C-alpha atoms as one frame of an Amber mdcrd trajectory, in Angstrom:
protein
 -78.258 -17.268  28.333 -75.734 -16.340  25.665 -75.463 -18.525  22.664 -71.313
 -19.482  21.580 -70.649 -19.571  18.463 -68.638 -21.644  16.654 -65.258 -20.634
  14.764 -65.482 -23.711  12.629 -67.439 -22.029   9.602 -64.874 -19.348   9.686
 -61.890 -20.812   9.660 -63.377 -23.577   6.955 -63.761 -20.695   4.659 -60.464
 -19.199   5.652 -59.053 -22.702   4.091 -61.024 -22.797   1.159 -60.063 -19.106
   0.160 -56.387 -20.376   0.485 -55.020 -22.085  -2.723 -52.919 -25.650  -1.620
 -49.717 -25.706  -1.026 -49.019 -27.712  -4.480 -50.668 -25.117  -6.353 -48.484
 -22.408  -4.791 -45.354 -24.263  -5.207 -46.112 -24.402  -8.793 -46.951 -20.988
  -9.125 -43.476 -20.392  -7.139 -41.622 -21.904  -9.831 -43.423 -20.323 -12.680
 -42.311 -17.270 -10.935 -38.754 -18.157 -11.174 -38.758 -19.381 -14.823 -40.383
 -16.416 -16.024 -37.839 -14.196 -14.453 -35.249 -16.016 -15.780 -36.530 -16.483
 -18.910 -37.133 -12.449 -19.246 -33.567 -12.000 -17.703 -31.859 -13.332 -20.612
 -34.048 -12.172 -23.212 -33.774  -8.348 -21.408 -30.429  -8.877 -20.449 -28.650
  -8.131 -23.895 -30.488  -4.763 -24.214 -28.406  -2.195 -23.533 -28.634   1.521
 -21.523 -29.427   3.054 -25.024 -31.738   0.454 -26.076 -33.641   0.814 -23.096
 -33.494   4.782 -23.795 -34.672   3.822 -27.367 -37.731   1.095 -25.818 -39.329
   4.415 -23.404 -39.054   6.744 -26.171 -40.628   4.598 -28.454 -43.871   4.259
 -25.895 -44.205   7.408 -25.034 -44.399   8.490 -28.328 -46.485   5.816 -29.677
 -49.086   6.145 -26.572 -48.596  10.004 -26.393 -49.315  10.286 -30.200 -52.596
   7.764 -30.309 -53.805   9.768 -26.999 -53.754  12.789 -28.447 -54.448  12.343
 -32.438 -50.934  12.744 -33.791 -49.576  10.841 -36.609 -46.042  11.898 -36.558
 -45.461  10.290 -33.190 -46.821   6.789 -33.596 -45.110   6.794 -37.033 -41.870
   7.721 -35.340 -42.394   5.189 -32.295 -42.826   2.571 -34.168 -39.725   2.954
 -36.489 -38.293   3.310 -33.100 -39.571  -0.276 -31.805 -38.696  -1.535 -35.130
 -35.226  -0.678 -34.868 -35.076  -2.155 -31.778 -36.977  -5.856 -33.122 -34.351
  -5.646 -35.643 -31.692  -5.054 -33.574 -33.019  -8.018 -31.216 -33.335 -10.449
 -34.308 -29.387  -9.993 -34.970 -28.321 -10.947 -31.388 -30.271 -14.051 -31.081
 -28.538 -17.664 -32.533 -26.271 -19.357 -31.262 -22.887 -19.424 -30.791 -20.585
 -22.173 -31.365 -17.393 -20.884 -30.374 -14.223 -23.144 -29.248 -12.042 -20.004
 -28.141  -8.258 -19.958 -26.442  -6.626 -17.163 -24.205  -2.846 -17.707 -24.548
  -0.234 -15.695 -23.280   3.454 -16.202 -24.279   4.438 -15.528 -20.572   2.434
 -15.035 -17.229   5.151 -12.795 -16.002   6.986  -9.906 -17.439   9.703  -7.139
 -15.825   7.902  -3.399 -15.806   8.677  -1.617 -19.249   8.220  -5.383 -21.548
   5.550  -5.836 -23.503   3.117  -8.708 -22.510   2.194 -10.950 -26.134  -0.989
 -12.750 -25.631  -3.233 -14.756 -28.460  -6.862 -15.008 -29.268  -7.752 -17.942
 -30.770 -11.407 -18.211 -32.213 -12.874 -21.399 -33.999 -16.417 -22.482 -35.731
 -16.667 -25.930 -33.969 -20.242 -25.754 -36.124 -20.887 -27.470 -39.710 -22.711
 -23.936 -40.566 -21.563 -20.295 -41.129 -21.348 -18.328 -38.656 -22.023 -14.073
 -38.373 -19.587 -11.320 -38.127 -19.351 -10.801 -34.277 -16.459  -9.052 -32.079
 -14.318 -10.152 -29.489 -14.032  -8.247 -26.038 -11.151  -8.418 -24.195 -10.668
  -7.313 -20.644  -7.045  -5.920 -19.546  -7.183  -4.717 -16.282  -9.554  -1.836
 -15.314  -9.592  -1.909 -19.739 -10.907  -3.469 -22.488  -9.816  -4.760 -26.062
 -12.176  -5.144 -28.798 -11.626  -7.099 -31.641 -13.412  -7.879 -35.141 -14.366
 -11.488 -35.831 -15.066 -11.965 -39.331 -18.168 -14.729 -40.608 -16.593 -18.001
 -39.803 -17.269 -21.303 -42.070 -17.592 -24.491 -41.069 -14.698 -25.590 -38.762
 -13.021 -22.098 -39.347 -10.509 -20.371 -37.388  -9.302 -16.999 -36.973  -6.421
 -15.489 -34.424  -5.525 -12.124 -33.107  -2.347 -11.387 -31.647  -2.337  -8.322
 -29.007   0.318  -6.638 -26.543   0.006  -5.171 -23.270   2.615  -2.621 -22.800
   3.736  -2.488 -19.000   4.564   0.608 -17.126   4.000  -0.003 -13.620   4.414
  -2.817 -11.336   0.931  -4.710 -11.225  -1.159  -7.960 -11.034  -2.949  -7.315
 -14.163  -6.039  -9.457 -15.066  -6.487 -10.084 -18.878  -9.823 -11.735 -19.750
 -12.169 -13.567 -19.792 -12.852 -13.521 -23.740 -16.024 -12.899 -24.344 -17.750
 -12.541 -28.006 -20.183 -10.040 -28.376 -23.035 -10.042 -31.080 -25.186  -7.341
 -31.707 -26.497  -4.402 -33.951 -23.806  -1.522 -35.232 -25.666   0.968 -32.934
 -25.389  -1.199 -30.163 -29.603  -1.219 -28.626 -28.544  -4.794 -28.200 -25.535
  -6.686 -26.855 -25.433 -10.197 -26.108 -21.811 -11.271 -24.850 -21.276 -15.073
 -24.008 -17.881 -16.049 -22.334 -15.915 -18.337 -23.531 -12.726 -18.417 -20.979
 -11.337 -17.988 -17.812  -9.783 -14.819 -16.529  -5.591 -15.292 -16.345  -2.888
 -13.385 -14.265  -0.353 -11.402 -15.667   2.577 -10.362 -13.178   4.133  -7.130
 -13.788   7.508  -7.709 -11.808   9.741  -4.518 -10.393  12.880  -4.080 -12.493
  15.639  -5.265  -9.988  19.175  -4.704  -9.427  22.278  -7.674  -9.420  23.560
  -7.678  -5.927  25.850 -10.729  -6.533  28.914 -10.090  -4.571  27.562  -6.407
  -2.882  25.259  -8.122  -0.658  27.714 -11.069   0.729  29.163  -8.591   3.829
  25.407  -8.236   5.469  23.906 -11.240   3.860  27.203 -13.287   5.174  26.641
 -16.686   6.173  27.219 -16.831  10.358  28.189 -21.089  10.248  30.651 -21.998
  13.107  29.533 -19.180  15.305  28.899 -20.796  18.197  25.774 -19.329  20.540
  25.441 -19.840  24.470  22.759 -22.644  23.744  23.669 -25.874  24.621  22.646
 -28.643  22.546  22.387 -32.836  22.421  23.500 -32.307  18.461  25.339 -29.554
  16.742  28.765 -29.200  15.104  30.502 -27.353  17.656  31.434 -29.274  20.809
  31.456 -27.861  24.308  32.049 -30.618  27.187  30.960 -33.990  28.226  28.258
 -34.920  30.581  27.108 -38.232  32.422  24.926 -40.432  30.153  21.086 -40.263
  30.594  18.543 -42.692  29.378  17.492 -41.560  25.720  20.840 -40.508  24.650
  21.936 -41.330  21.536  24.192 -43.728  21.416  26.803 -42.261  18.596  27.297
 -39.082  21.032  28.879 -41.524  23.664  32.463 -40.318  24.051  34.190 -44.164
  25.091  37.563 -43.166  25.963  36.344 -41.021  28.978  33.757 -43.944  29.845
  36.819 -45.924  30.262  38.229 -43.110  32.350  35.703 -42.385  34.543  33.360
 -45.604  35.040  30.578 -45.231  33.597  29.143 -44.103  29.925  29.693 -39.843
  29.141  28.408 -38.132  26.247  29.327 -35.501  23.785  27.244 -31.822  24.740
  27.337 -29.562  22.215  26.805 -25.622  21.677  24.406 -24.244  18.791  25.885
 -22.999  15.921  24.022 -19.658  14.267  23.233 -19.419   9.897  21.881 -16.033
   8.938  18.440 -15.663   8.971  17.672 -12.348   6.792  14.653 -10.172   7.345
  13.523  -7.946   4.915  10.947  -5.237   6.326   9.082  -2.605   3.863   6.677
   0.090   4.516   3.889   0.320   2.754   2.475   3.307   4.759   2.500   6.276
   2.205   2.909   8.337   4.720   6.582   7.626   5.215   6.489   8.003   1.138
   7.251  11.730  -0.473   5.479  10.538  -4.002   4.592   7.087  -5.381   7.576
   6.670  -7.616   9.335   6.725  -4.648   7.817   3.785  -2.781   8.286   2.053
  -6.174  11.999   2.118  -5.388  11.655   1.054  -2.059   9.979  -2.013  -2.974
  12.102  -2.692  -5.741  15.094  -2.700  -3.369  13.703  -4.746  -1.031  12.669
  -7.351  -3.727  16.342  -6.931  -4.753  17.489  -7.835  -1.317  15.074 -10.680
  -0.964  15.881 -12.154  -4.583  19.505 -11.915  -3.697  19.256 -13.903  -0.818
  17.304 -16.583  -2.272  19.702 -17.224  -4.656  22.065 -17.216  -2.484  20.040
 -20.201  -0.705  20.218 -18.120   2.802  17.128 -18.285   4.606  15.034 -14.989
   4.236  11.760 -13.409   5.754  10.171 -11.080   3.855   7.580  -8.728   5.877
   5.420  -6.168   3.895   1.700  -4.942   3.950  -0.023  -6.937   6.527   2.334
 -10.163   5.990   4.933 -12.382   5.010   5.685 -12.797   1.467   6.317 -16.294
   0.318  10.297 -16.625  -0.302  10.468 -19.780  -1.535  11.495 -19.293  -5.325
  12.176 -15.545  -6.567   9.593 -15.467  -9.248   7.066 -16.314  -6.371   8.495
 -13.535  -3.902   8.187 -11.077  -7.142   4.292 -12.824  -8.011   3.883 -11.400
  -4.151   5.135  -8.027  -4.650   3.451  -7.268  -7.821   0.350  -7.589  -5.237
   1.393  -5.040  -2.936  -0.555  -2.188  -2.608   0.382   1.204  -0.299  -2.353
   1.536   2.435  -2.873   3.289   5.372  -3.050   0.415   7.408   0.128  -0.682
   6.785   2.970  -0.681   9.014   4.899   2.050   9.184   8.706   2.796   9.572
   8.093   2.851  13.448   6.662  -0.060  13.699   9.126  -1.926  11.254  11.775
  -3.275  14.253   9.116  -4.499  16.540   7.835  -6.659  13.804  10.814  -7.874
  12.934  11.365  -8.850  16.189   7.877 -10.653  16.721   7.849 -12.405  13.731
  11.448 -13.369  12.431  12.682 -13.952  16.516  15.442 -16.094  15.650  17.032
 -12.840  13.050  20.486 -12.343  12.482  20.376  -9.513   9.604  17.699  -7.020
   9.659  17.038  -5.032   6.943  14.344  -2.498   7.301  13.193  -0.227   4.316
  11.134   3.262   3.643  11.144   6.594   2.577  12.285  10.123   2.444   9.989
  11.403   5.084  10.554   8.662   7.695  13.434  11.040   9.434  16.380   9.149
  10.881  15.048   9.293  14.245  12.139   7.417  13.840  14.779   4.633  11.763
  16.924   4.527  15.476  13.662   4.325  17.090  12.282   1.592  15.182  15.890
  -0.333  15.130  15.612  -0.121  19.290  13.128  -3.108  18.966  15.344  -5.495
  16.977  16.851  -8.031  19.104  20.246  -7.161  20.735  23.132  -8.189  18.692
  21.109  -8.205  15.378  23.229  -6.699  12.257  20.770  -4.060  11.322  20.131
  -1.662   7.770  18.225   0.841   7.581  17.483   2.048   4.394  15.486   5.176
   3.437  14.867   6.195  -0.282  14.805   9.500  -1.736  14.787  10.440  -4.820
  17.751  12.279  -6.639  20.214  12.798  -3.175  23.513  11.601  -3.026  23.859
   8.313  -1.669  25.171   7.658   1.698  25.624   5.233   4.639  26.761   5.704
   7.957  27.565   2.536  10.241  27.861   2.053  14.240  28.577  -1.291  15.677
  26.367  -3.160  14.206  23.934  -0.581  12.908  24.316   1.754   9.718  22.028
   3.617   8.164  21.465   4.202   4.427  20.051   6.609   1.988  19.687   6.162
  -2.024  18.586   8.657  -4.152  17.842   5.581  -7.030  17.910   1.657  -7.502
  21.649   1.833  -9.179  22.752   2.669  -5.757  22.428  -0.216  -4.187  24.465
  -2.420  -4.618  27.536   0.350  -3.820  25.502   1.121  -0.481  25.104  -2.625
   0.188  29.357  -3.131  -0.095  29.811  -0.145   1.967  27.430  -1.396   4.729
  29.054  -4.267   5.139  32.532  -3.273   5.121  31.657  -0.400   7.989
């Protein structure tokens, strides 16, 4: 008869081999301090010090391995320089440091003034170091000179502006280190700000009143409880309000009539852009379309009309124009985009209540695809369509309510605009 053997033994030695759970917690954790801990002593080295670190080992094993002097002498001045480059990295830095920027938004072609303000919040001396400033896809580097106790020392830089942008200056970071740069330790001491690179506009006070015009008083077919224009009286229901009750033809009639009224219309402007480059000849040229169609929106802002702006994949916020602009320093050309096709059927499914329709793109958008795209806009909309290119003579032709525009530059607009309107 076959004898069973039990799997107790086995699996009690299975246990024992095991190390508890507390011991491998804790050896977890040692884990993670030691790579931490060997992160941020490693982590100032540099590409070149690491180049410096192999040769040095290779040389100084290679040379022992095989008898030669010259290489473990030469390794080892290498590892030197790198201890020594180590030893000037390491303190610490007590740093109080400002980013300031005499404005967060500037017009393309201004310089951008900004301030670096570094002080020794220590009661010791503190080492030459340098600043680093980031400045878009950039950087700045500055000297910082030994600091005493409570010292301070500023540096004033510009950032020249040539194209519209959202450009992101900072965070300041100092950087200590040896001249030869094996080792780089960089602390940061502030946050990264915004700087706004606005498109250079064009005034279109006065042009842009004939198809930015307010439409008060025109009365629509909608019939309303409350309005301003009045259409005809009907019997009294439950819920009315009571100030709409018209008494003298209660008295008439018998029994309690009220005031109906029709809707009356405001302009509701809607700006569309392309951003498909595509419908763009060069970039410069899309620059202009978006700068007229900022110049549009800005206008009507100011002129307190309500406005819908529609570019890239959304609306722009319209609320002040320095906001619009922050929005269309953002904008980016894309593939994705919507192009000049597609510019009237957006405008109609987003801004449905539109009045004015203004839709904008380039040179190689042909007209057809403008009509086209205009087909989609509401019936009865006052439409623009507006197609830049670059150095032709400026010209607008107008039907009913639809004309169609071409600039050759941003000065043309606001003669284009007048003429638009008046067709």
């Amino acid at each position: 008869m076959p004898v069973r053997r039990s799997a107790a033994p086995a699996k009690a030695a299975s246990s024992a081999a095991r190390p508890p759970r507390a011991l491998r917690r804790a050896g977890r954790a040692v884990g993670r301090v030691l790579r931490r801990v060997l992160g941020r002593a490693l982590g100032p080295v540099s590409g070149l010090g690491w180049a410096v670190l192999t040769t040095a080992v290779v040389l100084a094993l290679g040379g022992r391995h095989l008898g030669w002097v010259e290489p473990v002498v030469l390794g080892t001045a290498l590892g030197g320089s790198l201890v020594a480059a180590a030893l000037l990295a390491v303190g610490r830095s007590t740093y109080a440091v400002d980013l300031e920027m005499s404005d967060h938004r500037v017009v393309v072609g201004e310089r951008a003034v900004g301030r670096i303000v570094v002080r020794n919040t220590s009661r010791r001396r503190l080492l030459p170091a340098h600043v680093e400033l980031p400045v878009g896809r950039g950087a700045a580097d500055f000297p910082l000179p030994s600091l005493g106790p409570h010292g301070e020392h500023d540096e004033v830089f510009a950032i020249p502006t040539t194209r519209r942008a959202v450009v992101v200056v900072g965070p300041v970071r100092s950087v200590r280190g040896d001249p030869l740069g094996l080792v780089r330790r960089r602390v940061r001491w502030t946050d990264p700000v915004e700087l706004y690179v606005h498109p250079r506009l064009v005034s279109l006070t006065g042009a842009a009143s004939g198809v930015l015009r307010d439409l008060e008083g025109q009365a629509t077919r909608v019939v309303s409880d409350s309005d301003l224009s009045f259409h005809a009286l009907r019997d009294y229901v439950a819920g009315d309000d009571r100030r709409h009750i018209h008494w003298r033809s209660t008295a008439r009639q018998g029994k309690l009539m009220v005031r109906q009224f029709e809707d009356t219309r405001r302009t509701h402007t809607a700006v569309a852009l392309s951003l498909d480059p595509a419908d763009y000849a060069d970039a410069d040229e899309l620059e202009v379309a978006i700068a007229a169609a900022a110049s549009l929106t800005a206008q009507a802002i100011r002129d307190e009309r309500e406005v819908t702006f529609l570019a890239g994949d959304g609306v722009l916020r319209t609320d002040t124009p320095a906001r619009m602009l922050d929005d269309v320093s953002a904008l980016e050309p894309s593939t994705a985009a919507r192009s000049g096709v597609d510019l009237g059927s957006w405008v109609s499914r987003e801004v449905p209540d539109v009045t004015v329709a203004i839709l904008v793109t380039g040179s190689t958008c042909d007209p057809g695809t403008l009509r086209a795209s205009a087909v989609h806009v509401p019936v009865g909309v006052r439409t623009l369509l507006l197609a830049v290119e670059l150095g032709v003579e400026a010209e607008v032709a107008t039907h009913e309510r639809l004309s169609l525009a071409r600039i050759g530059a941003l000065v043309d607009m606001p003669r284009i605009v007048r003429r638009a309107a008046v067709g």
